[in-house]
Coordinates of C-alpha atoms in Angstrom, one line a residue:
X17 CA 0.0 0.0 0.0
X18 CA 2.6 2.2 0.8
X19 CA 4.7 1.8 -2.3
X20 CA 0.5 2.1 -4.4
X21 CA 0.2 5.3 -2.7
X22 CA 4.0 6.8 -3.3
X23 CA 3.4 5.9 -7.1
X24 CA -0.3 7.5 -6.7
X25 CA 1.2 11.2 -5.4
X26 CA 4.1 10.9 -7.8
X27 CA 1.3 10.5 -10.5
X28 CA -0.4 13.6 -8.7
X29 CA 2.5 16.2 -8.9
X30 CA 3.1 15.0 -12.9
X31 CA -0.4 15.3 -13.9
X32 CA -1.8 18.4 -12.0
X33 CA 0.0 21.1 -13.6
X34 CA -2.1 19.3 -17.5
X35 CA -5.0 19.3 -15.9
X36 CA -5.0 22.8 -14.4
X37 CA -4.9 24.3 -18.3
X38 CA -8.3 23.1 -18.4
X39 CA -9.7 23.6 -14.8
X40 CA -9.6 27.1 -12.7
X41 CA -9.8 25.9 -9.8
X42 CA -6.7 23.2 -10.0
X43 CA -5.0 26.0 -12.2
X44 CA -5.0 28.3 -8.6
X45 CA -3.9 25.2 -6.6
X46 CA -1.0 24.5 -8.8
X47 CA 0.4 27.9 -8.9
X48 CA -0.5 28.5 -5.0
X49 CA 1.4 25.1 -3.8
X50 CA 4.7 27.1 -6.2
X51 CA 4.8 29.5 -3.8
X52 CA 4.0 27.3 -0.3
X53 CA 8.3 27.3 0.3
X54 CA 9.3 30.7 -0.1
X55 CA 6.2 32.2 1.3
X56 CA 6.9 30.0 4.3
X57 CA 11.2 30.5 4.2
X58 CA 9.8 34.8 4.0
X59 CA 7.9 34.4 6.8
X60 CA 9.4 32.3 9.3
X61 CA 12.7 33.1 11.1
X62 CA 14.6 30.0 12.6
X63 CA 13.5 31.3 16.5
X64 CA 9.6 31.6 16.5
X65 CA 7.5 29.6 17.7
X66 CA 4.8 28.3 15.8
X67 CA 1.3 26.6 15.7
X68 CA -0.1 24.8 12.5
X69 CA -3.8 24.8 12.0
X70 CA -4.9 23.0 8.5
X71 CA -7.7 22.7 6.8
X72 CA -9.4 20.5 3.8
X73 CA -11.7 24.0 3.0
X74 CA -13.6 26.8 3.9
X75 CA -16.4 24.5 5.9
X76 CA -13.5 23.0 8.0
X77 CA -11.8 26.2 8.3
X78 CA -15.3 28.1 9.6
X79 CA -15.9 25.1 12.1
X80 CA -12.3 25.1 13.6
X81 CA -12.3 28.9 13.8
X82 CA -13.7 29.1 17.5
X83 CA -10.6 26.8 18.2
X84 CA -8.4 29.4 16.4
X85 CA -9.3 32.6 18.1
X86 CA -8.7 31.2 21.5
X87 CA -5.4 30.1 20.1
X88 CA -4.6 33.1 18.3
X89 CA -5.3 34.9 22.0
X90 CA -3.7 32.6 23.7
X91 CA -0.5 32.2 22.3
X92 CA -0.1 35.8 20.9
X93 CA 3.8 35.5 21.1
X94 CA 3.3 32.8 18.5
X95 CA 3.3 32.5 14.3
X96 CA 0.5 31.1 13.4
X97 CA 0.3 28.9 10.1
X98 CA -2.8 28.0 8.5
X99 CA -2.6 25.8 5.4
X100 CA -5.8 24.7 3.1
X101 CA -6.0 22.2 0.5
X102 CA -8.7 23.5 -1.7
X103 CA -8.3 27.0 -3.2
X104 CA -12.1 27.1 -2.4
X105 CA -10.9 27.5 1.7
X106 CA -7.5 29.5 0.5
X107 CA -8.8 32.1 -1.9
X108 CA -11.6 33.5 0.7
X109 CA -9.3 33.4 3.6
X110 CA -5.9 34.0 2.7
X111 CA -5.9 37.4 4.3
X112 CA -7.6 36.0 7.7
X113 CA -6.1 37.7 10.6
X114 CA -6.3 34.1 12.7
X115 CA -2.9 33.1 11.3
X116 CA 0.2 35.0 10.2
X117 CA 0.9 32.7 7.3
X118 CA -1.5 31.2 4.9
X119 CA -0.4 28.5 2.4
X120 CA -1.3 25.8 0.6
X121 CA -0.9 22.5 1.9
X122 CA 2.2 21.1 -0.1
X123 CA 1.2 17.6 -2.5
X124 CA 1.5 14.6 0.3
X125 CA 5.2 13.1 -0.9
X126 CA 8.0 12.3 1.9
X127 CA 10.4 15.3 0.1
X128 CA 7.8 17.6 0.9
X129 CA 6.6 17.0 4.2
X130 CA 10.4 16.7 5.4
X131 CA 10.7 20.3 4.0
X132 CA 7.6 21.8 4.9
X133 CA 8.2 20.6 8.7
X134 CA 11.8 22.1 8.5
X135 CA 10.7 25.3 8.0
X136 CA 7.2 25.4 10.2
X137 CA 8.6 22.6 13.2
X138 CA 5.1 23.5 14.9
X139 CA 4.7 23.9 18.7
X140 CA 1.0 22.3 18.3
X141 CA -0.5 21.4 15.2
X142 CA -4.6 21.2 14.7
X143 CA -6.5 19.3 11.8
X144 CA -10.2 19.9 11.7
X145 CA -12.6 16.8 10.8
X146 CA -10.4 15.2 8.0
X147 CA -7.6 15.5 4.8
X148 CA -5.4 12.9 6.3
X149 CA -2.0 13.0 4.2
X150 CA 0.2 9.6 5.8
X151 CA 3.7 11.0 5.3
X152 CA 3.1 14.7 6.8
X153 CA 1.6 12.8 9.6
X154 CA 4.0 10.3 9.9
X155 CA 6.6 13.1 9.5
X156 CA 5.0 14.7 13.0
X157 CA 5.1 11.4 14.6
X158 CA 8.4 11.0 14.0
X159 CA 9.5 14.1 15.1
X160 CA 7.3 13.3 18.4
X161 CA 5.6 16.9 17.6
X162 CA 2.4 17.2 19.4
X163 CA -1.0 17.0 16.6
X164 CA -4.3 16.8 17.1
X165 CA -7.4 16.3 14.9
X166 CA -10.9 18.1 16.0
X167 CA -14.3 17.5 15.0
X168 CA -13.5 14.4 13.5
X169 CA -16.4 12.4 11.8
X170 CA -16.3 8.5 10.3
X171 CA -17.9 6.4 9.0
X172 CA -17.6 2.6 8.7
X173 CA -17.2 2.6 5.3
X174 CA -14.3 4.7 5.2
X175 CA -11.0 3.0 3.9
X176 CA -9.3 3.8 7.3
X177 CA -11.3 0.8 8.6
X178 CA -11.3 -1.5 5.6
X179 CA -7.9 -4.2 5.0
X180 CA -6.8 -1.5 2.0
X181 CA -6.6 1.3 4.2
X182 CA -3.1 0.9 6.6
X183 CA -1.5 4.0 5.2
X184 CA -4.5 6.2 6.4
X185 CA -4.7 4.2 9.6
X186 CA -0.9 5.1 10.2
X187 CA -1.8 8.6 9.6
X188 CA -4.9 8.5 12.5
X189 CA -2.2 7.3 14.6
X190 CA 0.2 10.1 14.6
X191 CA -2.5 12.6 16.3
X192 CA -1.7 12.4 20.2
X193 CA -5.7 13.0 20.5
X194 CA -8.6 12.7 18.3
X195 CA -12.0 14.7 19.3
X196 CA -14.9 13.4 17.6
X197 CA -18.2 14.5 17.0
X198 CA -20.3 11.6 17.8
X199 CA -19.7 8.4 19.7
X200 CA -19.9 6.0 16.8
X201 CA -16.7 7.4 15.5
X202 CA -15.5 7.3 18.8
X203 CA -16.4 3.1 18.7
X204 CA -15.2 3.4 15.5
X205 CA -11.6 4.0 16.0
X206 CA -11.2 2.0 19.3
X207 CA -12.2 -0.9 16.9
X208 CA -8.8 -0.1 15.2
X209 CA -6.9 -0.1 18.1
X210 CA -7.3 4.1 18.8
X211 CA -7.7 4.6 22.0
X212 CA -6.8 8.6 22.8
X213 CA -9.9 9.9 22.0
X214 CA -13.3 11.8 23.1
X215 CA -16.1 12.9 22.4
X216 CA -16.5 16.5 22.6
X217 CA -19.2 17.5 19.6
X218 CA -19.0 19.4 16.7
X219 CA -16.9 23.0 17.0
X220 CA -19.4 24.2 14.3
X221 CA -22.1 24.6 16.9
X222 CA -20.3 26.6 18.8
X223 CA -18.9 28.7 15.7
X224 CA -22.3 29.4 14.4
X225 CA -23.6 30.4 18.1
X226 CA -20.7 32.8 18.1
X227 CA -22.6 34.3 15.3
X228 CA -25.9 35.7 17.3
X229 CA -22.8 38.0 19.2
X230 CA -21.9 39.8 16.0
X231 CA -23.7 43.1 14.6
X232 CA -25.9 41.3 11.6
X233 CA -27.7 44.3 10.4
X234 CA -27.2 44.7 6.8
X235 CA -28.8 48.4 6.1
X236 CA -29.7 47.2 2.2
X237 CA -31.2 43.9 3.2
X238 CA -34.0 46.0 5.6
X239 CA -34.7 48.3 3.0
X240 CA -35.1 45.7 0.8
X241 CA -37.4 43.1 3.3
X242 CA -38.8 45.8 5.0
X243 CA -41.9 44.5 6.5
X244 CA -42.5 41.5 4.4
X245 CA -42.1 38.1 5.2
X246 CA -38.6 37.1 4.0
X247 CA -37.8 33.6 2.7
X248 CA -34.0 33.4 1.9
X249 CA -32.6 30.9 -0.4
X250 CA -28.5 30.1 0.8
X251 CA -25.7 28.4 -1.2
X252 CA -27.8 27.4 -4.2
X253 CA -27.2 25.2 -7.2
X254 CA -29.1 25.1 -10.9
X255 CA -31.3 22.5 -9.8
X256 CA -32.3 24.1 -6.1
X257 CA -32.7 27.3 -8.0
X258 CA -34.9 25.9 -10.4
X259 CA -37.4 24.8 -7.5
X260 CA -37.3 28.6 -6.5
X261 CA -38.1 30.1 -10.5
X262 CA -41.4 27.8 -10.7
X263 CA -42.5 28.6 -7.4
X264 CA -41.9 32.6 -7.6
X265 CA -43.3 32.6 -11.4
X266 CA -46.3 30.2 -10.6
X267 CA -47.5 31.0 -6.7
X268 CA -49.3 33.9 -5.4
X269 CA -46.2 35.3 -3.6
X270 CA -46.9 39.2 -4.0
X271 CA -46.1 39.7 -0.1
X272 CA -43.4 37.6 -0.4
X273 CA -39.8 38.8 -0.7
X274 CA -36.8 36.0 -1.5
X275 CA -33.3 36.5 -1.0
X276 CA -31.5 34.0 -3.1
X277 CA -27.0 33.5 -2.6
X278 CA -25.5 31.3 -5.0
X279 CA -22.8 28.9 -4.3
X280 CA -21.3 29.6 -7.7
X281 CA -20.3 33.0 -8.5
X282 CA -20.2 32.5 -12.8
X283 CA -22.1 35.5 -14.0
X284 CA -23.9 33.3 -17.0
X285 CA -25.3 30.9 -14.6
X286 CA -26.8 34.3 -11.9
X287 CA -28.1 36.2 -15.1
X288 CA -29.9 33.1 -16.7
X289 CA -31.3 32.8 -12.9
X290 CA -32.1 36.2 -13.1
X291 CA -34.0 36.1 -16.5
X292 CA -36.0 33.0 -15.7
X293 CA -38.0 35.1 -13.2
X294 CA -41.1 36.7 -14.1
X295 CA -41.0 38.9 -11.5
X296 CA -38.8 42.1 -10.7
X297 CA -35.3 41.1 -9.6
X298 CA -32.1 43.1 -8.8
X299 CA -28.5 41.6 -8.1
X300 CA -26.5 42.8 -5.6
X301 CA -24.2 43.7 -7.5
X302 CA -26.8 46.8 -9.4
X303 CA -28.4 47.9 -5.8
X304 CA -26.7 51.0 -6.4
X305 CA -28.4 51.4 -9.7
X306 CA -31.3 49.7 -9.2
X307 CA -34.4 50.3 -7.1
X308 CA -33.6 47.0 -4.8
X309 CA -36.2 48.3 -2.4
X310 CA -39.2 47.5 -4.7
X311 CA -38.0 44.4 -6.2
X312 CA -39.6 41.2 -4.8
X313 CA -36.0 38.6 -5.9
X314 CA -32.8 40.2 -4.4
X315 CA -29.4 38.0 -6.0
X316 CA -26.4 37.8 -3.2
X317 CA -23.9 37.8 -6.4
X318 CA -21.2 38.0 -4.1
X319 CA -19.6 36.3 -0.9
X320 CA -19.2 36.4 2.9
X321 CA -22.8 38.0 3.3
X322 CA -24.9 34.3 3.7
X323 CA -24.5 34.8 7.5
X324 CA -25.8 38.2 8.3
X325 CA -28.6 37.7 5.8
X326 CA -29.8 34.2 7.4
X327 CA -31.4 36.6 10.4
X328 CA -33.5 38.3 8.1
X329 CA -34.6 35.0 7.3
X330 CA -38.6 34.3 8.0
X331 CA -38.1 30.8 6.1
X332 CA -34.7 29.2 4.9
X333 CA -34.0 26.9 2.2
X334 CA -30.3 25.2 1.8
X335 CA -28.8 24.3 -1.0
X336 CA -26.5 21.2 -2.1
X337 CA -28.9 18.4 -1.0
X338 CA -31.1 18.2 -4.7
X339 CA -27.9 17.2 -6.3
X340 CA -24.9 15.6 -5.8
X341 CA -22.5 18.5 -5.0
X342 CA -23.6 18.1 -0.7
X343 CA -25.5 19.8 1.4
X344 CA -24.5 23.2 2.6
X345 CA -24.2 24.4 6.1
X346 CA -27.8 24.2 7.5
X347 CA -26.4 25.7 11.1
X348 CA -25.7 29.1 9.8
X349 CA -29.6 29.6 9.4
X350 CA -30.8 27.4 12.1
X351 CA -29.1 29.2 14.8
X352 CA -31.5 31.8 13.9
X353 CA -34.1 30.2 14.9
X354 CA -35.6 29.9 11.5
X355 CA -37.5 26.9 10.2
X356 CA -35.6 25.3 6.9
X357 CA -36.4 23.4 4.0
X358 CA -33.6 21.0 2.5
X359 CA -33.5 18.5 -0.6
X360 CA -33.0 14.8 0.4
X361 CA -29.3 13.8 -0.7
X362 CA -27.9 14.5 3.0
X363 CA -27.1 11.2 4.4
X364 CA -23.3 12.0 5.4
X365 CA -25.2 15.5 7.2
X366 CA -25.9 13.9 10.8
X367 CA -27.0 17.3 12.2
X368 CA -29.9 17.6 8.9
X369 CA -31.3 14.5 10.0
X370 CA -31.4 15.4 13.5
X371 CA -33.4 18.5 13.0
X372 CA -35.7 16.9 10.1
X373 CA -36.5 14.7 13.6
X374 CA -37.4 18.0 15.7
X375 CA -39.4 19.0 13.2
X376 CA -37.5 22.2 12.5
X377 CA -36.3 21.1 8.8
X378 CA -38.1 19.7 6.3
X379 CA -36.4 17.5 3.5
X380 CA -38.1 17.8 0.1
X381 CA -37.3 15.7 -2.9
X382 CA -39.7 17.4 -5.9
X383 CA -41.0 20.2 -7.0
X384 CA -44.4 19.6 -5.4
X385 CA -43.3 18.4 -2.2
X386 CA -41.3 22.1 -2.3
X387 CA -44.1 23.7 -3.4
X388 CA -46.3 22.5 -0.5
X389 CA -43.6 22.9 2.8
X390 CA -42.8 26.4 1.2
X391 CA -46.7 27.4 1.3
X392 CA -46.9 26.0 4.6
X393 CA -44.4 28.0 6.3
X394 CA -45.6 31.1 4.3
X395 CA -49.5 30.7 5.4
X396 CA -49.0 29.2 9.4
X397 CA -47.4 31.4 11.1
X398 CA -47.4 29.4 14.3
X399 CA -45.3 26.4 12.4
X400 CA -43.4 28.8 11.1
X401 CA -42.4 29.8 14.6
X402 CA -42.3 26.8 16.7
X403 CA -40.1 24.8 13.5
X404 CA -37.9 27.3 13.9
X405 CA -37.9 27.1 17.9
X406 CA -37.0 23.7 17.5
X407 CA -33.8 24.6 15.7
X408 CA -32.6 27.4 17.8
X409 CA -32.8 25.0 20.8
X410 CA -31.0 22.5 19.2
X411 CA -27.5 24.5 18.0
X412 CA -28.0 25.5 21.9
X413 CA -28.2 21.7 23.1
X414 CA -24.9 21.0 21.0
X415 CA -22.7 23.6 21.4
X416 CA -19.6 23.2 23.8
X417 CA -16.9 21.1 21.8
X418 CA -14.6 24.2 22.0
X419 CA -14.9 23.8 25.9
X420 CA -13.6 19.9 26.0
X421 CA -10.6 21.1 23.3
X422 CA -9.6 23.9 25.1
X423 CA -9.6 22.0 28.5
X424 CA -7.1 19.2 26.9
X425 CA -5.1 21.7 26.3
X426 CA -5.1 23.5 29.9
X427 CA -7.3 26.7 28.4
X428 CA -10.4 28.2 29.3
X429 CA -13.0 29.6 27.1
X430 CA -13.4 33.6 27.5

């Protein structure tokens, strides 16, 4: 296995730069992981101290953060590394004041985690939930440097507990502690012989409670709901936004306004969106231009917005779960207190399921199974209310992972 996965990376690094002609996204991974080294040799001097905090993306990134900031306070004295795999977790948060360096993760070969160590040689280092790479682990282990892996979530499917799977096993192994978010994972690892672990929850909970202690108010967004019932539509896809075009065009939704944020940014796909809808709809991007306060479709055409605009929300509906591309972070809205409506593909989405139970989300899987939870919430006010009740309670219920981290680690939460 070990020599299968050597030959797998080496067949990585050759065929990544191809491929990235063709694809944006690997094309800003390639040409970030050039600059990983000397961004890291520029940055750190052979005397600091450091901490390493890496993350898969911007979900695991969002749901370590609470973790982070009582880092970042903590050990002040510190450089603080933070590395990403995806560009879709790098490009929004390169400039985050959590971490002093921001990189790309290098490609998982023994060269490079020998040299990436050299120059970082991290006081602590935190992974968040998952993106196990075996020889940057084992490179830690070896060096008997202290790592730890939060929020972690299996499965037991997952190759780390099937015979083909040794390499990632080795790399579970090097964390001195594993928090997990449920105690089937916990069972799950002590059935490979992992015994350092707990359960301490999901760090998202207590990330998106940290969210009802921030200023939300968005002065465009209340002169646009005013005093309208508010439905908002968050990190949608074609096919979730296409449930939203033949309800608008097709319902008696006159009193209705809709705040709709796509996941994906490409102008073709928001103006086709756009010019689907019978009714009067301005983008974000023209509220300058365009009278946004009559219009009854507001477009979020651009990012970092979603969670100040979920507590305008009356209703919610999250993308991801009508296709295959995921479900998107339900907690952001539910922390609101807001009832939401999902598609059904959300299986690996523990916390959808658990609401869907508490009545506070619904799961749709057509059109007309949309169109009647949608017209639901709209017309009773007191589901509306009490679904959304049930939500609110349950982020509340569920936060406190932070707590159990910090307390390994001889902090307290301020």
């Amino acid at each position: 296995m070990n020599l299968l996965y050597n030959i797998g990376i080496n067949l990585l690094q050759i065929a990544l730069p191809f491929l990235a002609v063709f694809n944006e996204k690997l094309k800003k991974g390639v040409k970030g992981r050039a600059q990983t080294f000397s961004l890291l040799e520029s940055k750190i001097n052979s005397g600091d101290k450091t901490l390493w905090f890496h993350c898969a993306s911007l979900g695991e990134y969002e749901q370590g953060l609470p973790v982070f900031k009582a880092l970042r306070t903590h050990y002040s004295k510190h450089k603080i590394i933070l590395s990403f795999f995806s560009p879709s977790g790098y490009e929004i948060r390169k400039n985050t004041p959590i971490a002093d360096v921001v990189v790309y993760l290098p490609i998982d070969s023994k060269k490079n985690a020998k040299r990436f160590l050299n120059l970082v040689n991290p006081e602590l280092t935190i992974f968040v939930k998952y993106d196990i790479w075996p020889h940057v682990l084992n490179e830690l282990k070896s060096r008997d440097l202290h790592a730890i892996l939060i929020s972690a979530l299996y499965r037991k499917n997952q190759a780390y507990f099937k015979f083909y799977g040794s390499e990632l096993r080795k790399g579970l192994f090097a964390f001195k502690h594993i928090f997990t978010q449920n105690e089937a994972s916990k069972e799950l690892l002590l059935s490979i012989g992992y015994h350092h672990v707990t359960v301490a929850g999901d760090t998202k909970f207590d990330r998106v409670s940290d969210q009802l202690k921030q200023n939300n108010t968005l002065d465009f967004i209340e002169a646009f709901k005013q005093d309208k019932l508010c439905v908002v539509a968050g990190s949608t896809w074609p096919e979730d936004e296409s449930l939203l075009i033949n309800y608008i065009n097709s319902e008696t939704t006159e009193n209705i306004k809709f705040i709709v944020a796509p996941h994906n940014m490409k102008t073709n796909q928001i103006q086709r969106f756009k010019e689907n809808l019978k009714v009067k709809t301005v983008l974000y991007s023209e509220k300058d231009t365009e009278d946004h306060k009559n219009a009854q479709v507001f477009i979020i055409d651009t990012i970092g917005l979603l969670s100040k605009i979920y507590s305008y929300a009356d209703i919610a509906y999250v993308g991801g779960a009508m296709g295959s591309t995921g479900l998107h972070n339900t907690l952001e809205a539910a922390v609101f207190g807001v009832p939401i409506i999902i598609g059904n593909k959300h299986s690996e989405f523990p916390e959808a399921q658990a609401m869907i139970d508490l009545s506070g989300m619904f799961e749709i899987s057509n059109q007309q199974e949309f169109n009647n939870i949608l017209t639901l919430l709209i017309t009773d006010e007191q589901k509306r209310k009490v679904s959304g009740k049930y939500n609110s309670e349950y982020i509340n219920q569920k936060k406190g992972a932070v707590k159990h981290i910090l307390k390994y680690l001889n902090l307290t939460v301020s």
